[in-house]
Coordinates of C-alpha atoms in Angstrom, one line a residue:
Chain A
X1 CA -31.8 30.4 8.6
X2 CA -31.7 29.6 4.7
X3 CA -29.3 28.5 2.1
X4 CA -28.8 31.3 -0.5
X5 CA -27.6 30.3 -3.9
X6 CA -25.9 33.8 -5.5
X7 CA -25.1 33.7 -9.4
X8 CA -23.8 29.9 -9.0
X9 CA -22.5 28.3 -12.6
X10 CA -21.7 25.0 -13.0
X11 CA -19.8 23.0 -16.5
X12 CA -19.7 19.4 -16.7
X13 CA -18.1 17.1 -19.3
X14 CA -20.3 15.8 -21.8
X15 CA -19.6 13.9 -25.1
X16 CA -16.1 14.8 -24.7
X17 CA -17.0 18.3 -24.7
X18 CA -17.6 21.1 -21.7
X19 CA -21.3 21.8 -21.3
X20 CA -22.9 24.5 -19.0
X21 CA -25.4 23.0 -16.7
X22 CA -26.7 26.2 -15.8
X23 CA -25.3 30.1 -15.0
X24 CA -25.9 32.9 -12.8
X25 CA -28.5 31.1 -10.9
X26 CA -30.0 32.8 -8.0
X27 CA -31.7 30.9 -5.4
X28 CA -33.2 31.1 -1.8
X29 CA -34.6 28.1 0.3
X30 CA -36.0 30.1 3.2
X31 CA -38.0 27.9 6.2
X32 CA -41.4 27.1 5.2
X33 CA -40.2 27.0 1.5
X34 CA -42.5 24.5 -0.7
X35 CA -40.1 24.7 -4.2
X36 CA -40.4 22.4 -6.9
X37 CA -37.6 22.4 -9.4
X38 CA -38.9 21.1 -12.6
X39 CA -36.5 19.9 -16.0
X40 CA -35.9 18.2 -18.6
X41 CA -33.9 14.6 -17.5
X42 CA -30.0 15.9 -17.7
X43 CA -30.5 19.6 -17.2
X44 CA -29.2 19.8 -14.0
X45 CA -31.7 18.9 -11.2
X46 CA -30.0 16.3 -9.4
X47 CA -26.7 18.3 -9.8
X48 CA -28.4 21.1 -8.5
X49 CA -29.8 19.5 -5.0
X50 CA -26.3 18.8 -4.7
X51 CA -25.0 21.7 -5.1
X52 CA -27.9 23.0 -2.3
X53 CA -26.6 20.1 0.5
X54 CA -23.2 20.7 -0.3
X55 CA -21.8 17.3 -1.7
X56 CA -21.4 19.0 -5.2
X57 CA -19.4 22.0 -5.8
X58 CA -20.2 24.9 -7.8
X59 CA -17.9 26.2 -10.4
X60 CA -18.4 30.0 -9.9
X61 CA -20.6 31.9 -7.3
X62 CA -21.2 31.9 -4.0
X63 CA -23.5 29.7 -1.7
X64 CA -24.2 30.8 2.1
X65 CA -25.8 27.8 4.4
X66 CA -27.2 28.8 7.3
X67 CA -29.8 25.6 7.3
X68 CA -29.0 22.1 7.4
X69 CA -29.9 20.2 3.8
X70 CA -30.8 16.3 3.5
X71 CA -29.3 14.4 0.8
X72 CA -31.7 14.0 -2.0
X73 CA -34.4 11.9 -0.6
X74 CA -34.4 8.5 -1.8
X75 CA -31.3 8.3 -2.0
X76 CA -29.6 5.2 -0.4
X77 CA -26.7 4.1 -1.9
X78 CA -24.8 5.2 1.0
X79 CA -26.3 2.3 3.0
X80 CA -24.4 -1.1 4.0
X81 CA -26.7 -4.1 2.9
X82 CA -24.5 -6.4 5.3
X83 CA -25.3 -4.3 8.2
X84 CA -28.2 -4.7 9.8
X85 CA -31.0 -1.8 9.7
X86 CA -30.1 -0.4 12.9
X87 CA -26.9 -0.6 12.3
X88 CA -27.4 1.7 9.3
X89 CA -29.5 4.3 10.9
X90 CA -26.9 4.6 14.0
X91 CA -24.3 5.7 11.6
X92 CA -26.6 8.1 10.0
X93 CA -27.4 9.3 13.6
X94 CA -24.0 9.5 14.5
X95 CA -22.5 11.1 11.4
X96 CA -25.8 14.2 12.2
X97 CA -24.6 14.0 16.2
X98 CA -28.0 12.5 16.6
X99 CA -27.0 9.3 18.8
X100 CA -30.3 8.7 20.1
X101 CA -31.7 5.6 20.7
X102 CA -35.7 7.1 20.4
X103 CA -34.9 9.2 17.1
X104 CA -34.1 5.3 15.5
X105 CA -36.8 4.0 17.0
X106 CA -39.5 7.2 16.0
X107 CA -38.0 7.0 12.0
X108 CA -38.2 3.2 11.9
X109 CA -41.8 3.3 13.3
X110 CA -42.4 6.5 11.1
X111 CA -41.6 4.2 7.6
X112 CA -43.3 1.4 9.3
X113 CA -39.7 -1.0 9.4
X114 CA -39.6 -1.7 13.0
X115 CA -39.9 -5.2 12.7
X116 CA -36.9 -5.9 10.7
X117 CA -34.3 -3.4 12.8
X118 CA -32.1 -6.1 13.5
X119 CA -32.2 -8.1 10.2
X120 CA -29.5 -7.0 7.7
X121 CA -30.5 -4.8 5.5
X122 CA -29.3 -7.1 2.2
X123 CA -31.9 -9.6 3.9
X124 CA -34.9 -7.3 4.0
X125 CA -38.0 -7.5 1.9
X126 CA -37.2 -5.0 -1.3
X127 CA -39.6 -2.3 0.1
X128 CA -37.6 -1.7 3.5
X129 CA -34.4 0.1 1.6
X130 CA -36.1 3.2 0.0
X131 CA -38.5 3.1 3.4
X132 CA -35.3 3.8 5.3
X133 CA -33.7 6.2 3.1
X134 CA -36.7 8.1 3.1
X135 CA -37.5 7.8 6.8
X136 CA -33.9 9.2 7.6
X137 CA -34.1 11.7 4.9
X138 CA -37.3 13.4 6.8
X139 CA -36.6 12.5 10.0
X140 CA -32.9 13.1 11.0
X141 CA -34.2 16.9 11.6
X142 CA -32.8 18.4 8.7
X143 CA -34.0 22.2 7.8
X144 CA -34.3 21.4 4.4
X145 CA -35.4 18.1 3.0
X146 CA -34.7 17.7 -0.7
X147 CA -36.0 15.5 -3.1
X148 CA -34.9 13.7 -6.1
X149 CA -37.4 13.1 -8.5
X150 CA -40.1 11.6 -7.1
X151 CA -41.4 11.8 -3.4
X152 CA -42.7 8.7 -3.0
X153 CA -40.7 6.4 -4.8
X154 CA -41.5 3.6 -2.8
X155 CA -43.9 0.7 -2.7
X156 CA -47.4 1.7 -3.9
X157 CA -48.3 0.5 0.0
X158 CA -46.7 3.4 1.5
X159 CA -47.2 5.7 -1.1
X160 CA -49.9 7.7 0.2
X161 CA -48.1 7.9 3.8
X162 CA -45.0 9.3 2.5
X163 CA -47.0 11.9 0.6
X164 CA -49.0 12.6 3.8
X165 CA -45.3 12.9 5.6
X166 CA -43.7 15.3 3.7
X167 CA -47.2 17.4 3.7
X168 CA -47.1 17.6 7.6
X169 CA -43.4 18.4 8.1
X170 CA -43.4 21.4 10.1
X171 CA -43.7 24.9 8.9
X172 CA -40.2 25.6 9.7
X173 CA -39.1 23.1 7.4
X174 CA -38.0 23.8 4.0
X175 CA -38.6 21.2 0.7
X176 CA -37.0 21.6 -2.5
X177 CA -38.3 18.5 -5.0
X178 CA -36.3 18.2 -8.5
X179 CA -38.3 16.3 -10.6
X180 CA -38.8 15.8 -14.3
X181 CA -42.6 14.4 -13.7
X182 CA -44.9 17.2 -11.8
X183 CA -47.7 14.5 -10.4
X184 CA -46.8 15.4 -6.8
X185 CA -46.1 18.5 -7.4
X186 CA -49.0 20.7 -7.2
X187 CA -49.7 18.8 -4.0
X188 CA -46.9 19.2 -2.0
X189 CA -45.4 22.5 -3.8
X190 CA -46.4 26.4 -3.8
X191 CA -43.7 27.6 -6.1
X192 CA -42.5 25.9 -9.1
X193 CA -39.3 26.5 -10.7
X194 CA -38.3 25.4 -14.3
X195 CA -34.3 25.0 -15.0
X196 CA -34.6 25.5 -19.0
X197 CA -31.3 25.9 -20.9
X198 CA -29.1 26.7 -17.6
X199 CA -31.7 29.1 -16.3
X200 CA -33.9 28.6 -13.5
X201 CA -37.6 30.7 -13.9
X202 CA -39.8 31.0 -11.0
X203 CA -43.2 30.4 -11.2
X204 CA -45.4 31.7 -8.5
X205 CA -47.9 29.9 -9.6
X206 CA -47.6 26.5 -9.6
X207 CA -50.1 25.4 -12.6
X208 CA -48.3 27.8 -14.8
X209 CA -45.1 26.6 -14.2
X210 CA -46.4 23.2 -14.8
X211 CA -48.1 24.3 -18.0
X212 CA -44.7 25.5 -18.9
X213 CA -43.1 22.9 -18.1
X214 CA -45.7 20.8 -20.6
X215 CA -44.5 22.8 -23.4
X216 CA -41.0 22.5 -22.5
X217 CA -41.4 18.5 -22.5
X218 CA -43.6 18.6 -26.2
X219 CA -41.1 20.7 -27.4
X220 CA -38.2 18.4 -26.9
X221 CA -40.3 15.3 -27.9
X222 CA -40.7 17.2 -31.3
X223 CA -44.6 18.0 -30.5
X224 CA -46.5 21.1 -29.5
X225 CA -48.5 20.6 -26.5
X226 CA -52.0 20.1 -27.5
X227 CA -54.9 22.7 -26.1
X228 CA -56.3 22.0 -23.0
X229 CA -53.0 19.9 -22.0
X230 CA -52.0 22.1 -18.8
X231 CA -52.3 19.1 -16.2
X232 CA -50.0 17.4 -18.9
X233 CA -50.4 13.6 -18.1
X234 CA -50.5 12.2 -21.4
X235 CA -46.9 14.5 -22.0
X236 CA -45.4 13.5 -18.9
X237 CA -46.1 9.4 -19.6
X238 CA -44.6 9.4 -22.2
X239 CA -41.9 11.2 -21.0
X240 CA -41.3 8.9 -18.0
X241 CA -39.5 5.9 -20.4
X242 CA -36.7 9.1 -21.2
X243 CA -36.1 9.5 -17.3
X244 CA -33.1 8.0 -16.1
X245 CA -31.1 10.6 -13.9
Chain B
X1 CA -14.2 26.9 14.2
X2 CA -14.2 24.9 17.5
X3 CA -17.9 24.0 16.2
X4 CA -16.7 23.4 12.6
X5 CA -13.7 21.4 14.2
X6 CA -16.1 19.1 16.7
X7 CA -18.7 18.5 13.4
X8 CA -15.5 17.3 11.8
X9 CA -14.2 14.7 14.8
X10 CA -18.3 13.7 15.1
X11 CA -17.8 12.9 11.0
X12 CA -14.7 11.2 11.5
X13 CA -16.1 8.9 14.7
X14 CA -19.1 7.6 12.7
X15 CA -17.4 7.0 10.1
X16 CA -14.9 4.8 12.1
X17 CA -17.2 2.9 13.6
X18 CA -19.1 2.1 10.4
X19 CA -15.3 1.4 8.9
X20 CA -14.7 -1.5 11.9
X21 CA -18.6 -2.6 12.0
X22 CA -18.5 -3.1 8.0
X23 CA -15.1 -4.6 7.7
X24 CA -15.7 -8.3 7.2
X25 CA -19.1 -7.9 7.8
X26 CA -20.2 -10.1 5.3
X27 CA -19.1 -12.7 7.4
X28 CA -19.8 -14.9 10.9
X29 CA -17.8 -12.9 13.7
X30 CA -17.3 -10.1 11.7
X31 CA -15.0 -7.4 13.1
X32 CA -13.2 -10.1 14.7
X33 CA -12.3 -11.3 11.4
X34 CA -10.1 -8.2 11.0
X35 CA -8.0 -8.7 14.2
X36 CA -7.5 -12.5 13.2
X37 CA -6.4 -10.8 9.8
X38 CA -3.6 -9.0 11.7
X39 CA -3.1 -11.8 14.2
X40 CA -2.5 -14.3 11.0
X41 CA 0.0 -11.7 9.4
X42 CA 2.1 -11.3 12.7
X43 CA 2.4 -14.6 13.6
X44 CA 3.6 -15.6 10.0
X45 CA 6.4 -12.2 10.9
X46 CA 7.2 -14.7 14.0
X47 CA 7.8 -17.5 12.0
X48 CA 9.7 -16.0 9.2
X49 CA 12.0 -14.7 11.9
X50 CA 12.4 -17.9 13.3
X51 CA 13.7 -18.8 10.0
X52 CA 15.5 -15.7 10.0
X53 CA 17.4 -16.8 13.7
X54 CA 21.0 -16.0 12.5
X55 CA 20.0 -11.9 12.8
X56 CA 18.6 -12.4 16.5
X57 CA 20.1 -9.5 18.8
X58 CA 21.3 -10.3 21.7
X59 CA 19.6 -9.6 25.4
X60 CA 16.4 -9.1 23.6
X61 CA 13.3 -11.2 24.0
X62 CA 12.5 -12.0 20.8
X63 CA 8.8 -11.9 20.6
X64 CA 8.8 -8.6 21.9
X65 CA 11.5 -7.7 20.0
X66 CA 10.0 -8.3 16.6
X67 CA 6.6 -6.8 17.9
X68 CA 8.3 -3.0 18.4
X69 CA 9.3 -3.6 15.0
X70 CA 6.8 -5.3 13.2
X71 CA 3.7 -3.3 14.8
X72 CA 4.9 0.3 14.4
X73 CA 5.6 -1.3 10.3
X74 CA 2.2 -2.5 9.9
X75 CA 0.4 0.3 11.3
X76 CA 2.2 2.6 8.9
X77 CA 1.8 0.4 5.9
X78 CA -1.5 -0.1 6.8
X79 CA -2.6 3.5 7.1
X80 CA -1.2 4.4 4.1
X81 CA -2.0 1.6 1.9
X82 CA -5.9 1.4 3.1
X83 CA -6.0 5.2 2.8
X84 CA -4.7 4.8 -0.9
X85 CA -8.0 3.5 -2.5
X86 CA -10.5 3.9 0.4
X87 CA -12.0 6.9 -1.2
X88 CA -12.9 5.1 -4.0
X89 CA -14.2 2.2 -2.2
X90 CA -16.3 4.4 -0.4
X91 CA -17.3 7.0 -2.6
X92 CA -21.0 6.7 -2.0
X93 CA -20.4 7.9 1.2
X94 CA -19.4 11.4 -0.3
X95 CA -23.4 11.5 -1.5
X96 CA -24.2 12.2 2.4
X97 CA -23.9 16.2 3.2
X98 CA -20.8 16.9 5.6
X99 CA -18.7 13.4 4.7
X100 CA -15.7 14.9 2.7
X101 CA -12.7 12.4 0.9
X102 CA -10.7 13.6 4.1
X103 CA -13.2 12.2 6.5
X104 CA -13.1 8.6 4.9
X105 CA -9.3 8.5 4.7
X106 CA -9.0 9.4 8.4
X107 CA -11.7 6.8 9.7
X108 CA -9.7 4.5 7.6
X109 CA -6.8 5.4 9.1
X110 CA -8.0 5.6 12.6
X111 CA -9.9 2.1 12.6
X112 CA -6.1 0.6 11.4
X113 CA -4.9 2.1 14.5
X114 CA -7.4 1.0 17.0
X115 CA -7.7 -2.2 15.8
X116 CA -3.5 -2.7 15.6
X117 CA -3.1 -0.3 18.6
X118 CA -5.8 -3.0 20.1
X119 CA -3.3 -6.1 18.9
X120 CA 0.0 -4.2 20.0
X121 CA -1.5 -3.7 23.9
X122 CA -2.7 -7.5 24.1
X123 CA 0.4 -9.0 22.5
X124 CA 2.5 -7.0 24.7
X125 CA 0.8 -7.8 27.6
X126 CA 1.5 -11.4 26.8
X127 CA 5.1 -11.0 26.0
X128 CA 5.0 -8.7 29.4
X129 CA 4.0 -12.0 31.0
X130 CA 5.7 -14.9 29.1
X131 CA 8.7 -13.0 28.1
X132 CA 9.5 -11.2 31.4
X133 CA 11.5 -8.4 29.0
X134 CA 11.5 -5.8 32.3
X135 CA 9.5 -2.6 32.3
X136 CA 9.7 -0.4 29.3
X137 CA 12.8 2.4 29.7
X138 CA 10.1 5.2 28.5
X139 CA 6.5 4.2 28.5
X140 CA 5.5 8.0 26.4
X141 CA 8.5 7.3 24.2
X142 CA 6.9 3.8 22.8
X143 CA 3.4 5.9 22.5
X144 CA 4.5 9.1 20.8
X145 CA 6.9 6.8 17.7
X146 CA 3.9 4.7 17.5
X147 CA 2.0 7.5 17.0
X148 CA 4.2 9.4 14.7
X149 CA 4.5 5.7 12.9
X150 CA 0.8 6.1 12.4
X151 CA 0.6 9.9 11.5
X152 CA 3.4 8.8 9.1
X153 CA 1.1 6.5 7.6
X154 CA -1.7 9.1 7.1
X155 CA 1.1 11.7 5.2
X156 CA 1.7 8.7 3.4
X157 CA -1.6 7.6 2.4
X158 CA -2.4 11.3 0.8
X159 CA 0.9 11.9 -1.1
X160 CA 0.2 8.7 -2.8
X161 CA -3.7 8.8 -3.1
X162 CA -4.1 11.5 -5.7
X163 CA -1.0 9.3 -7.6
X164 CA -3.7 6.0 -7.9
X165 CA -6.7 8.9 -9.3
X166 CA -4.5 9.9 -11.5
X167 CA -2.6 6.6 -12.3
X168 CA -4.7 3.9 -11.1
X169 CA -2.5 1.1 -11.4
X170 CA -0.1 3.1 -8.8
X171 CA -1.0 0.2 -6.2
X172 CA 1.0 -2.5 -7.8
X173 CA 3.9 -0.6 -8.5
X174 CA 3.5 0.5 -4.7
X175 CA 3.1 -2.8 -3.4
X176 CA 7.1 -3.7 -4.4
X177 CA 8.4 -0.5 -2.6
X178 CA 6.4 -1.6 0.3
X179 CA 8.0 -4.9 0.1
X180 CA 11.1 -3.4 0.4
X181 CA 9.9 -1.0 3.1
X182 CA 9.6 -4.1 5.2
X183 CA 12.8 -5.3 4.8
X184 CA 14.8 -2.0 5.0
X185 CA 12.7 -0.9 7.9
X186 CA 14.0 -3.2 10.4
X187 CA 11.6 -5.2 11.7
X188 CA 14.0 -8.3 11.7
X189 CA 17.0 -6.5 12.4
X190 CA 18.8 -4.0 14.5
X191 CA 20.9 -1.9 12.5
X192 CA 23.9 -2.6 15.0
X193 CA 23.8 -6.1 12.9
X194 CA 24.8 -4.1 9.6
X195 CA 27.8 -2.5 8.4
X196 CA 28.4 0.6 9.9
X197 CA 29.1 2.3 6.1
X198 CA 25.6 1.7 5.4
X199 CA 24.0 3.2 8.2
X200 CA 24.0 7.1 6.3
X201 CA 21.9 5.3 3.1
X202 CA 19.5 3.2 5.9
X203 CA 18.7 6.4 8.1
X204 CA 17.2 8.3 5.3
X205 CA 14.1 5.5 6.0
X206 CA 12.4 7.3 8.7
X207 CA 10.7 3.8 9.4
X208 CA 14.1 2.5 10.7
X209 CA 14.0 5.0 13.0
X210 CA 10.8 4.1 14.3
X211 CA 11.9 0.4 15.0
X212 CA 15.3 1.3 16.5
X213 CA 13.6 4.2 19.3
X214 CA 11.0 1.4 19.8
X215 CA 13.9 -0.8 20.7
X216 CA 15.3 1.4 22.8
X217 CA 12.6 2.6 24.9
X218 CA 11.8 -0.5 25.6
X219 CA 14.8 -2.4 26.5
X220 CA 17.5 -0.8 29.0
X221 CA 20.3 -3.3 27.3
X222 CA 19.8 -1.4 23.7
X223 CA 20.6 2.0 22.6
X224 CA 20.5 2.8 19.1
X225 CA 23.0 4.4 17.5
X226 CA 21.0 6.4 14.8
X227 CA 17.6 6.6 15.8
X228 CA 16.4 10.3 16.1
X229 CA 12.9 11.0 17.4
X230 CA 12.9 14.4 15.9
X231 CA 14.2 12.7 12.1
X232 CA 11.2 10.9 12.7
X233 CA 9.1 14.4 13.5
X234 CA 10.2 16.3 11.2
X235 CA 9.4 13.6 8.3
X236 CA 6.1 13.0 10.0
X237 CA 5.1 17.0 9.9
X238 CA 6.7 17.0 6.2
X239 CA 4.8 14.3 5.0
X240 CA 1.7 15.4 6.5
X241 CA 1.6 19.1 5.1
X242 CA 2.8 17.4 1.5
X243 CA -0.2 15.0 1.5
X244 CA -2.8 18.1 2.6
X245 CA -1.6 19.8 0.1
X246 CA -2.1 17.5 -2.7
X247 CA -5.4 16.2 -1.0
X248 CA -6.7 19.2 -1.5
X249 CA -5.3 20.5 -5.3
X250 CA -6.5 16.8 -6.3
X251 CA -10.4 17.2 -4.9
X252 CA -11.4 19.5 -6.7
X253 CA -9.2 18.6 -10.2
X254 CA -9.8 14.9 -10.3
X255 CA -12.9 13.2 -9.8
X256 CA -13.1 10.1 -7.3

């Protein structure tokens, strides 16, 4: 049960050109998996977790899914603000042939929304939207739970919950998180990969990838990364103004 | 593939159901917004034929009459025309893993059939009732050209979607040839009521076909003299295999 990426390549169009997103990039999600895929802002991430759940296709290469993939968590854009939060999450439970009355009930408790199931999502406090998406992305029982940038990109209220979440999915579960900021990463992560110039480099260990990844960041911001500048948070703030995926 | 097959109909069913529950949801009443829709567009059919008296068959109720017609028309129009833009209505949908262009231009297409399929069984029970028109001549003749009047739509719908990607203002060019669908489909007319030398340039219109074999299977006191159930099959399968085809060289070519 994985999803096995074999020498995938993908071009896109870019300032009226082609542009190669990446090449010959081999890739494993096996259960248990902790990945982080770390890059620059338009080098490929999101396109990538696409690619991995299958609403993206690759242009060469092969891809073998024996493991169900979310969508990448936060994503919401899918969801109908006129229709009312249950509403929502029944078509989401439908469309996974999950019609189950408790699995609605467990996510909206899970992401703390029960109380507004039956208001329309459009008429919901701001905070519900992103709660839902990412209660659905976790807990629809998907084998592989992928992440867009951030984790927890939610209200600073549930923050912390949604990091504790994704820490206690099960051991058979898989996460992949494609981010171009690494705060979570050495927290929820034990590998880190770094897609640099259509390549994808592993990193077995997770503070040298990130420490990589620092250098990568100074280097396209025209700097070299100061001594000592490993956990990178000076880099990576001013980075976050550039990130716009 | 029976597993691949049943993940597909699961795909299709919720995305129906979000299609019905979404139409018009914006609004008090919501879904029922969507049948008053069709309701509105029939009865003004009603009244345009009552204008329209002069072209009245005989020994036909005429309620009923215009519904075998008009109902089969609009389901087909429907279809196709909903199907035409849908995927780019929807195309946020296509962010969720298993939900493919295919799978939103059938749940379009199956939520115009339930909710006209819905419109077609009421009304006819009403004209059943006021009418008194007799029972239909084949009961699984009037559901299999409905059907096919449907499936028709769907062939439709996918021949001409990849035209509005590629040429998006394909819809108002579209609109006048459905226009002139409506009148050359006969929904107002038998074709007994036109000149026989005009028939051969009428029956290539696999829609009139579908309005006379309605006709027909309804009422004992009309036979058509042109309709051909198989015309209609053949077109239908035609159609269909043409509009997969495409569907599919378009996905991957042109993006939504």
């Amino acid at each position: 049960m994985s999803i096995e990426l074999h020498q995938v390549g993908k071009t896109v169009r870019r300032g009226g050109g082609t542009h190669i997103l990446f090449e010959d990039l081999n890739f494993r999600i096996d259960p248990g998996a902790r990945f982080a895929v770390l890059g620059l802002p338009k080098s490929g991430k999101s396109t990538l977790l696409r690619i991995i759940c299958g609403t993206d296709h690759a242009d060469v290469g092969t891809i073998e899914r024996g493991s169900s993939a979310s969508w990448p968590i936060p994503l919401s854009d899918f969801l109908v603000p006129a229709s009312t939060v249950a509403a929502n999450m029944r078509f989401l439970t439908r469309l996974y042939g999950l019609d189950n009355e408790q699995i609605l009930r467990d996510v909206a408790g899970l992401v703390e929304i029960t109380e507004f199931l039956n208001s329309r999502l459009g008429e919901c406090p701001r905070h519900v939207r992103p709660r839902l998406a990412f209660g659905l992305g976790v807990g629809l029982g998907f084998d592989i739970c992928l992440f867009d940038e951030r984790v927890a990109s939610m209200d600073k209220e549930f923050r912390p919950k949604a990091i504790e979440i994704v820490k206690s999915l099960s051991a058979e579960k898989a996460i992949v998180v494609a981010t171009s900021q690494h705060k979570e990463v050495a927290d929820l992560c034990d590998t880190v990969f770094v897609l640099e110039d259509g390549k994808l480099t592993r990193f077995p260990d997770v503070k040298e990838g990130i420490g990589h990844y620092n250098g990568l960041i100074a280097k396209a911001a025209g700097d070299e990364p100061e001594e000592g500048e490993a956990g990178g948070e000076a880099a990576e703030d001013e980075f976050v103004l550039e990130v716009g995926i | 593939m029976s597993e691949s097959l049943s993940a597909h109909l699961r795909v299709v069913i919720a995305l129906t159901v979000r299609e019905m529950q979404s139409s018009n949801s914006s609004y008090v009443y919501g879904y029922a917004w969507a049948v008053a829709e069709v309701c509105i567009s029939l009865t003004a059919l009603m009244a345009l034929k009552v204008f329209l008296r002069g072209l009245s068959p005989p020994n036909m109720p005429p309620v009923l009459f215009l519904l075998l017609g008009g109902v089969p028309w609009f389901t087909f129009h429907n279809t196709a025309a909903g199907m035409l833009q849908i995927v780019g209505q929807r195309k946020k949908l296509l962010l969720l893993p298993h939900v493919t262009p295919i799978d939103i231009m059938l749940a379009k297409a199956t939520s115009v059939l339930c909710t006209y399929g819905l419109i077609f069984f009421i009304a006819v029970i009403g004209c059943v009732f006021f009418e008194s028109p007799g029972a239909p001549r084949s009961l699984a003749g009037l559901v299999l050209i409905y059907l096919l009047s449907w499936f028709l739509g769907i062939g439709f719908g996918m021949i001409t979607m990849p035209l509005v990607r590629v040429f998006p203002p394909a819809p108002k060019l579209l609109a006048v040839i459905w226009r002139f669908g409506l009148i050359l489909s006969g929904v107002y007319f038998t074709v007994t009521s036109i000149p026989a030398q005009y028939w051969i340039y009428l029956t290539w219109n696999p829609m009139l076909h579908v309005s006379e074999l309605m006709r027909t299977y309804w009422f004992s006191t009309y036979q058509t003299p042109v309709g051909n159930p198989f015309y209609v099959m053949e077109c239908t399968i035609g159609v269909l295999i043409l509009g997969l085809l495409l569907e599919r060289y378009v996905r991957l070519r042109v993006p939504v």
